[in-house]
CSV table of C-alpha atoms in Angstrom, one decimal:
chain,number,residue,atom,x,y,z
A,1,MET,CA,0.0,0.0,0.0
A,2,ASN,CA,1.3,3.5,-0.9
A,3,ARG,CA,2.4,5.1,2.3
A,4,SER,CA,0.8,8.5,1.4
A,5,TYR,CA,-2.6,6.9,1.1
A,6,ARG,CA,-2.4,4.6,4.2
A,7,PRO,CA,-3.4,7.2,6.8
A,8,ALA,CA,-6.4,8.3,4.8
A,9,LEU,CA,-7.5,4.7,4.2
A,10,ILE,CA,-7.2,3.9,7.9
A,11,VAL,CA,-9.0,7.0,9.0
A,12,GLY,CA,-11.8,6.7,6.4
A,13,GLY,CA,-12.4,3.0,6.9
A,14,TYR,CA,-12.1,2.9,10.6
A,15,GLY,CA,-14.0,6.2,11.0
A,16,ALA,CA,-17.0,4.5,9.3
A,17,LEU,CA,-16.7,1.4,11.4
A,18,ALA,CA,-16.4,3.5,14.6
A,19,GLY,CA,-19.6,5.4,13.6
A,20,VAL,CA,-21.4,2.0,13.2
A,21,MET,CA,-20.1,0.9,16.7
A,22,ALA,CA,-21.1,4.2,18.3
A,23,ALA,CA,-24.6,3.9,16.8
A,24,MET,CA,-25.0,0.3,18.0
A,25,THR,CA,-24.0,1.4,21.5
A,26,TYR,CA,-26.4,4.3,21.4
A,27,ILE,CA,-29.2,2.0,20.3
A,28,LEU,CA,-28.4,-0.3,23.3
A,29,MET,CA,-28.6,2.7,25.6
A,30,GLU,CA,-32.0,3.6,24.1
A,31,HIS,CA,-33.3,0.1,24.5
A,32,VAL,CA,-32.2,-0.1,28.2
A,33,GLN,CA,-33.8,3.3,28.8
A,34,HIS,CA,-37.1,2.3,27.1
A,35,LEU,CA,-37.2,-1.0,29.0
A,36,LEU,CA,-36.9,0.8,32.3
A,37,TRP,CA,-38.9,3.9,31.7
A,38,GLN,CA,-41.6,3.2,29.1
A,39,ASN,CA,-44.1,1.5,31.4
A,40,PRO,CA,-47.2,2.5,33.5
A,41,TYR,CA,-45.1,2.7,36.7
A,42,ALA,CA,-42.4,5.0,35.4
A,43,GLN,CA,-43.9,8.2,36.7
A,44,GLY,CA,-44.4,6.8,40.2
A,45,PRO,CA,-42.0,8.2,42.9
A,46,LEU,CA,-41.2,4.8,44.4
A,47,TYR,CA,-40.4,3.4,41.0
A,48,THR,CA,-38.2,6.4,40.1
A,49,ILE,CA,-36.3,6.0,43.4
A,50,ALA,CA,-35.9,2.2,42.9
A,51,VAL,CA,-34.6,2.5,39.4
A,52,ILE,CA,-32.1,5.3,40.1
A,53,MET,CA,-30.8,3.8,43.3
A,54,GLY,CA,-30.6,0.4,41.4
A,55,GLY,CA,-28.4,2.2,38.9
A,56,GLY,CA,-26.3,3.7,41.7
A,57,LEU,CA,-25.7,0.2,43.2
A,58,LEU,CA,-24.8,-1.2,39.8
A,59,LEU,CA,-22.3,1.7,39.2
A,60,SER,CA,-20.8,1.0,42.6
A,61,LEU,CA,-20.2,-2.6,41.7
A,62,LEU,CA,-18.9,-1.8,38.2
A,63,TYR,CA,-16.4,0.7,39.7
A,64,ARG,CA,-15.2,-1.9,42.1
A,65,LEU,CA,-14.5,-4.2,39.2
A,66,ASN,CA,-12.8,-1.5,37.2
A,67,ALA,CA,-10.9,0.7,39.6
A,68,THR,CA,-8.8,2.2,36.9
A,69,ALA,CA,-11.7,3.5,34.8
A,70,PRO,CA,-11.3,7.2,33.8
A,71,SER,CA,-13.6,9.4,35.7
A,72,ASP,CA,-14.8,11.8,33.0
A,73,LEU,CA,-15.0,12.3,29.2
A,74,ASN,CA,-11.8,14.3,29.0
A,75,ALA,CA,-9.8,11.6,30.7
A,76,GLN,CA,-11.3,9.0,28.5
A,77,LEU,CA,-10.4,11.0,25.3
A,78,GLN,CA,-6.8,11.3,26.5
A,79,GLN,CA,-6.6,7.5,27.0
A,80,ALA,CA,-8.0,6.9,23.6
A,81,HIS,CA,-4.8,8.4,22.2
A,82,ASP,CA,-3.1,5.2,23.4
A,83,PRO,CA,-5.5,2.3,22.6
A,84,LEU,CA,-3.2,-0.5,23.7
A,85,ARG,CA,-3.0,1.0,27.2
A,86,GLN,CA,-6.8,1.6,27.1
A,87,LYS,CA,-7.4,-2.1,26.5
A,88,LYS,CA,-5.5,-2.9,29.6
A,89,ARG,CA,-7.9,-0.6,31.6
A,90,ALA,CA,-10.9,-2.8,30.9
A,91,THR,CA,-12.7,-0.5,28.6
A,92,LEU,CA,-15.7,-2.9,28.4
A,93,LEU,CA,-16.5,-2.2,32.0
A,94,THR,CA,-16.2,1.5,31.3
A,95,ALA,CA,-18.8,1.1,28.6
A,96,LEU,CA,-21.1,-0.8,30.9
A,97,ILE,CA,-20.8,2.0,33.4
A,98,ALA,CA,-21.8,4.5,30.8
A,99,ILE,CA,-24.7,2.4,29.5
A,100,VAL,CA,-26.1,2.1,33.1
A,101,SER,CA,-25.6,5.8,33.6
A,102,VAL,CA,-27.7,6.7,30.5
A,103,GLY,CA,-30.2,3.8,30.7
A,104,PHE,CA,-31.1,4.2,34.3
A,105,GLY,CA,-32.1,7.8,33.8
A,106,GLY,CA,-29.0,9.8,34.5
A,107,ALA,CA,-29.0,13.5,33.5
A,108,VAL,CA,-25.9,12.9,31.3
A,109,GLY,CA,-25.3,12.6,27.6
A,110,PRO,CA,-24.2,9.3,26.0
A,111,GLU,CA,-20.7,10.5,24.8
A,112,ALA,CA,-18.6,8.6,27.4
A,113,GLY,CA,-20.2,5.2,26.5
A,114,LEU,CA,-19.7,5.7,22.8
A,115,ILE,CA,-16.0,6.6,23.4
A,116,ALA,CA,-15.5,3.6,25.6
A,117,VAL,CA,-16.8,1.1,23.1
A,118,VAL,CA,-14.9,2.8,20.2
A,119,SER,CA,-11.7,2.8,22.3
A,120,GLU,CA,-12.0,-1.0,22.8
A,121,CYS,CA,-12.5,-1.4,19.1
A,122,SER,CA,-9.4,0.8,18.5
A,123,ALA,CA,-7.3,-1.4,20.8
A,124,ILE,CA,-8.2,-4.5,18.9
A,125,LEU,CA,-7.7,-3.0,15.5
A,126,ALA,CA,-4.3,-1.4,16.5
A,127,LEU,CA,-3.0,-4.9,17.5
A,128,HIS,CA,-3.5,-6.0,13.9
A,129,LEU,CA,-3.0,-2.8,11.8
A,130,ALA,CA,-0.8,-0.3,13.6
A,131,ARG,CA,2.8,-0.3,12.5
A,132,ASN,CA,4.0,2.2,15.0
A,133,GLN,CA,2.9,4.5,17.9
A,134,ALA,CA,1.8,7.2,15.4
A,135,GLU,CA,-0.7,4.9,13.8
A,136,GLN,CA,-2.0,3.8,17.2
A,137,ARG,CA,-2.7,7.5,17.9
A,138,LEU,CA,-4.2,7.8,14.4
A,139,ILE,CA,-6.6,4.9,15.1
A,140,GLY,CA,-7.5,6.1,18.6
A,141,ASP,CA,-8.2,9.7,17.7
A,142,SER,CA,-10.0,9.0,14.4
A,143,GLY,CA,-12.3,6.6,16.3
A,144,SER,CA,-13.1,9.2,19.0
A,145,ILE,CA,-13.8,11.9,16.4
A,146,ALA,CA,-16.0,9.5,14.3
A,147,ALA,CA,-18.1,8.5,17.3
A,148,LEU,CA,-18.7,12.0,18.5
A,149,SER,CA,-19.3,13.3,15.0
A,150,GLY,CA,-22.1,10.7,14.6
A,151,LEU,CA,-23.8,11.7,17.8
A,152,TYR,CA,-23.4,15.5,17.4
A,153,GLY,CA,-23.7,15.6,13.6
A,154,ALA,CA,-20.8,18.0,13.6
A,155,PRO,CA,-17.3,16.7,12.5
A,156,PRO,CA,-15.5,20.0,13.0
A,157,GLY,CA,-16.9,20.3,16.5
A,158,ALA,CA,-16.0,16.7,17.4
A,159,ALA,CA,-12.5,17.2,16.2
A,160,THR,CA,-11.8,20.1,18.6
A,161,LEU,CA,-12.5,17.9,21.6
A,162,ILE,CA,-9.3,15.9,21.1
A,163,ASP,CA,-7.3,18.7,19.5
A,164,GLU,CA,-5.7,19.8,22.8
A,165,ASP,CA,-3.6,18.2,25.5
A,166,ASP,CA,-4.1,18.5,29.3
A,167,ASN,CA,-2.7,22.1,29.3
A,168,GLY,CA,-5.1,23.3,26.6
A,169,LYS,CA,-2.5,23.4,23.9
A,170,GLN,CA,-2.5,21.6,20.6
A,171,ALA,CA,-0.8,18.2,21.0
A,172,ALA,CA,2.4,17.9,19.1
A,173,ASP,CA,1.5,14.5,17.6
A,174,SER,CA,-2.1,15.5,16.8
A,175,ILE,CA,-3.4,14.2,13.5
A,176,SER,CA,-3.9,16.7,10.6
A,177,LEU,CA,-7.1,18.6,10.1
A,178,PRO,CA,-8.0,17.0,6.8
A,179,LEU,CA,-7.7,13.5,8.4
A,180,LYS,CA,-9.8,14.7,11.3
A,181,LEU,CA,-12.5,15.9,9.0
A,182,LEU,CA,-12.4,12.6,7.0
A,183,ALA,CA,-12.8,10.7,10.2
A,184,GLY,CA,-15.7,12.8,11.3
A,185,ILE,CA,-17.5,12.6,8.0
A,186,SER,CA,-17.0,8.8,7.7
A,187,GLY,CA,-18.2,8.4,11.3
A,188,MET,CA,-21.2,10.5,10.8
A,189,ALA,CA,-22.2,8.5,7.7
A,190,GLY,CA,-21.8,5.2,9.5
A,191,PHE,CA,-23.7,6.4,12.6
A,192,TYR,CA,-26.6,7.8,10.4
A,193,LEU,CA,-27.0,4.8,8.2
A,194,THR,CA,-26.9,2.4,11.2
A,195,THR,CA,-29.5,4.3,13.2
A,196,GLN,CA,-31.7,4.6,10.2
A,197,LEU,CA,-31.6,0.8,9.7
A,198,LEU,CA,-31.8,-0.3,13.3
A,199,LEU,CA,-33.5,2.4,15.3
A,200,ASP,CA,-37.2,2.9,14.9
A,201,GLY,CA,-37.7,6.4,13.5
A,202,GLY,CA,-33.9,6.9,13.1
A,203,PHE,CA,-31.8,9.1,15.3
A,204,GLN,CA,-33.9,12.1,16.5
A,205,GLN,CA,-32.2,15.4,16.4
A,206,LEU,CA,-32.9,18.2,18.9
A,207,THR,CA,-36.4,19.5,18.5
A,208,LEU,CA,-36.8,23.2,19.2
A,209,PRO,CA,-39.7,25.5,18.3
A,210,ALA,CA,-39.6,26.7,14.7
A,211,HIS,CA,-38.4,30.3,14.4
A,212,THR,CA,-38.4,32.7,11.5
A,213,ILE,CA,-36.2,35.8,11.9
A,214,PRO,CA,-38.1,39.0,10.9
A,215,ARG,CA,-36.6,41.0,8.1
A,216,ASN,CA,-35.8,43.9,10.4
A,217,GLY,CA,-33.7,41.6,12.6
A,218,SER,CA,-35.4,42.7,15.8
A,219,ASP,CA,-35.3,39.3,17.4
A,220,LEU,CA,-31.6,39.3,17.2
A,221,LEU,CA,-31.6,42.0,19.9
A,222,LEU,CA,-34.0,39.9,22.0
A,223,ALA,CA,-31.4,37.0,21.8
A,224,ILE,CA,-28.8,39.1,23.7
A,225,PRO,CA,-30.5,38.9,27.1
A,226,ALA,CA,-31.3,35.2,26.6
A,227,ALA,CA,-27.7,34.6,25.9
A,228,LEU,CA,-26.7,36.4,29.0
A,229,VAL,CA,-29.1,34.3,31.1
A,230,GLY,CA,-27.7,31.2,29.5
A,231,GLY,CA,-24.2,32.3,30.3
A,232,LEU,CA,-25.1,32.7,34.0
A,233,LEU,CA,-26.5,29.1,34.0
A,234,GLY,CA,-23.2,28.0,32.4
A,235,LEU,CA,-21.2,29.7,35.2
A,236,LEU,CA,-23.5,27.9,37.7
A,237,ALA,CA,-22.8,24.6,36.0
A,238,GLN,CA,-19.0,25.3,36.1
A,239,GLN,CA,-19.1,26.0,39.8
A,240,LEU,CA,-21.2,23.0,40.7
A,241,HIS,CA,-19.2,20.7,38.5
A,242,HIS,CA,-16.1,21.4,40.7
A,243,ARG,CA,-17.8,21.7,44.1
A,244,ILE,CA,-20.3,18.9,44.3
A,245,PRO,CA,-17.8,16.1,43.8
A,246,HIS,CA,-15.7,17.5,46.6
A,247,TRP,CA,-18.8,17.8,48.9
A,248,LEU,CA,-19.8,14.2,48.2
A,249,ALA,CA,-16.3,12.9,48.5
A,250,ARG,CA,-16.1,14.3,52.1
A,251,LEU,CA,-18.9,12.1,53.2
A,252,GLY,CA,-16.8,8.9,52.8
A,253,GLY,CA,-15.5,6.5,50.2
A,254,ARG,CA,-16.5,6.1,46.6
A,255,ASP,CA,-19.5,3.9,47.4
A,256,ILE,CA,-20.9,6.5,49.7
A,257,GLN,CA,-20.3,9.2,47.1
A,258,ILE,CA,-22.2,7.3,44.5
A,259,LEU,CA,-25.1,6.3,46.7
A,260,VAL,CA,-25.6,9.7,48.4
A,261,GLY,CA,-25.4,11.5,45.1
A,262,SER,CA,-27.8,9.1,43.4
A,263,ALA,CA,-30.3,9.5,46.3
A,264,LEU,CA,-30.2,13.3,45.9
A,265,PHE,CA,-30.6,12.9,42.1
A,266,ALA,CA,-33.5,10.5,42.6
A,267,LEU,CA,-35.2,13.1,44.9
A,268,LEU,CA,-34.9,15.8,42.2
A,269,CYS,CA,-36.5,13.4,39.7
A,270,VAL,CA,-39.4,12.6,42.0
A,271,ILE,CA,-40.0,16.4,42.3
A,272,THR,CA,-39.6,17.0,38.6
A,273,PRO,CA,-39.5,13.9,36.3
A,274,ALA,CA,-38.4,16.1,33.4
A,275,LEU,CA,-34.9,16.4,35.0
A,276,ARG,CA,-34.2,12.7,34.1
A,277,PHE,CA,-32.2,11.8,31.1
A,278,SER,CA,-29.8,13.9,29.0
A,279,GLY,CA,-32.6,16.3,27.8
A,280,HIS,CA,-32.0,15.4,24.1
A,281,HIS,CA,-35.6,14.1,23.6
A,282,GLU,CA,-37.3,16.2,26.2
A,283,VAL,CA,-36.5,19.8,25.2
A,284,GLU,CA,-39.8,20.5,23.3
A,285,HIS,CA,-42.0,18.8,25.9
A,286,ALA,CA,-40.3,20.4,28.8
A,287,LEU,CA,-40.6,23.9,27.2
A,288,GLU,CA,-44.3,23.4,26.6
A,289,HIS,CA,-44.7,22.3,30.2
A,290,GLY,CA,-42.7,25.2,31.5
A,291,ILE,CA,-44.6,27.7,29.4
A,292,GLN,CA,-47.9,26.4,30.7
A,293,SER,CA,-46.7,26.4,34.3
A,294,GLY,CA,-45.2,29.9,34.1
A,295,ILE,CA,-41.8,31.6,34.7
A,296,PRO,CA,-41.0,29.9,38.0
A,297,MET,CA,-41.1,26.4,36.3
A,298,LEU,CA,-38.9,27.6,33.4
A,299,LEU,CA,-36.4,28.9,35.9
A,300,TRP,CA,-36.5,25.6,37.8
A,301,LEU,CA,-36.1,23.5,34.7
A,302,GLY,CA,-32.9,25.4,33.8
A,303,VAL,CA,-31.4,25.5,37.3
A,304,GLY,CA,-32.7,22.0,38.2
A,305,LYS,CA,-31.2,20.4,35.1
A,306,ILE,CA,-27.8,21.8,35.9
A,307,LEU,CA,-28.1,20.6,39.5
A,308,ALA,CA,-29.2,17.1,38.3
A,309,LEU,CA,-26.2,17.0,35.8
A,310,SER,CA,-23.8,18.1,38.5
A,311,LEU,CA,-25.1,15.5,41.0
A,312,CYS,CA,-24.8,12.7,38.4
A,313,LEU,CA,-21.3,13.6,37.5
A,314,GLY,CA,-20.3,14.2,41.1
A,315,SER,CA,-21.6,10.7,42.0
A,316,LEU,CA,-19.7,9.1,39.1
A,317,TRP,CA,-22.6,8.6,36.7
A,318,LYS,CA,-20.5,8.7,33.5
A,319,GLY,CA,-21.6,10.8,30.6
A,320,GLY,CA,-21.3,14.1,28.8
A,321,GLU,CA,-22.5,17.6,29.5
A,322,ILE,CA,-23.5,18.9,26.1
A,323,PHE,CA,-27.2,17.8,25.9
A,324,PRO,CA,-28.1,18.7,29.5
A,325,LEU,CA,-26.6,22.1,29.0
A,326,ILE,CA,-28.6,22.6,25.8
A,327,PHE,CA,-31.7,21.7,27.7
A,328,ALA,CA,-30.9,24.2,30.4
A,329,GLY,CA,-30.1,26.9,27.8
A,330,ALA,CA,-33.4,26.3,26.0
A,331,ALA,CA,-35.2,26.8,29.3
A,332,ALA,CA,-33.2,30.0,29.9
A,333,GLY,CA,-34.1,31.3,26.5
A,334,ALA,CA,-37.8,30.6,27.0
A,335,LEU,CA,-37.7,32.2,30.4
A,336,THR,CA,-36.1,35.3,29.1
A,337,HIS,CA,-38.5,35.8,26.2
A,338,GLN,CA,-41.4,35.3,28.5
A,339,LEU,CA,-40.2,38.4,30.3
A,340,LEU,CA,-39.5,40.5,27.2
A,341,PRO,CA,-41.8,42.5,24.9
A,342,ALA,CA,-43.5,40.7,22.1
A,343,GLY,CA,-41.4,39.0,19.5
A,344,GLU,CA,-41.6,36.1,17.2
A,345,PHE,CA,-40.9,33.7,20.0
A,346,THR,CA,-43.5,35.3,22.3
A,347,ILE,CA,-46.1,34.9,19.5
A,348,GLN,CA,-45.2,31.2,19.4
A,349,VAL,CA,-45.6,31.0,23.1
A,350,GLN,CA,-49.1,32.5,22.9
A,351,GLN,CA,-50.0,30.0,20.2
A,352,LEU,CA,-48.9,27.1,22.5
A,353,GLN,CA,-50.9,28.5,25.3
A,354,LYS,CA,-54.0,28.6,23.1
A,355,ARG,CA,-53.5,25.0,22.1
A,356,HIS,CA,-52.9,23.9,25.7
A,357,PRO,CA,-55.3,26.1,27.8
């Protein structure tokens, strides 16, 4: 094989395979979630507590079996650079931790589970194809980009997640931008085709209210205060992300941290069931519910989702932050526009209120 074409063939071929693997993992998460939550008892408080605490107990057991599992998505992306080392760290158990975290109702995104499965696939493939350490990095990074590109539908955005080292600088041995884009596009194609074939209705993108910008651009001005409120929620998320794990860790060992955090998360979900899950499928329903219930509910949906996310991450429910933060940001936007003078969004709110008096 011509050496100049070998990296592109590896990235393109493995990127598509990684997209397929990521899609299958996502479908498994969806099936576990539906099995546990799509039944007549799912809205009951005792059932909610039982499922979430059952998930906490399973996580405690899985962490005991896999003491070396990386604790967050960034650490897992760093380990994906070295797939042979990652294989030694029992990636399969890491994937099970993430599947439990998503399937049992955790307010986290599925990113970590997808990366775990793709990393395991990278380790196996590197044993047979990689000729040197550079190709191991190539396989590991292209797999991560492909998996996240499929989930987010944004190859350039996925590429930036692994473009920096621990100090925030571009890694010296980072693969080139064209190869990253090739991995992302291949992964997105594999993810899309697999979900279309195997997932009923295909992969559902985020659903937000339809919006047409007026010719005079007046709604652009209304977006500024909404963005500021969303930024405040982002600062809250940043603070809680660092503080809650320390608060929970002070209570005792890892098992206590998981179970206490899970119990607090379960209590939140009993109070407001919309705080379960990543928020990917619940944005439109939650906004309609919040609009009907008024400004206090919209405020609670935004703050409560961030609190639920922080509790899950602080009690080692493995997952990503993107979708829960989008959910919180959508609630912040709806809240802000409820308080502002009439605009296109306010008109849509009034139409929703007429349909759901």
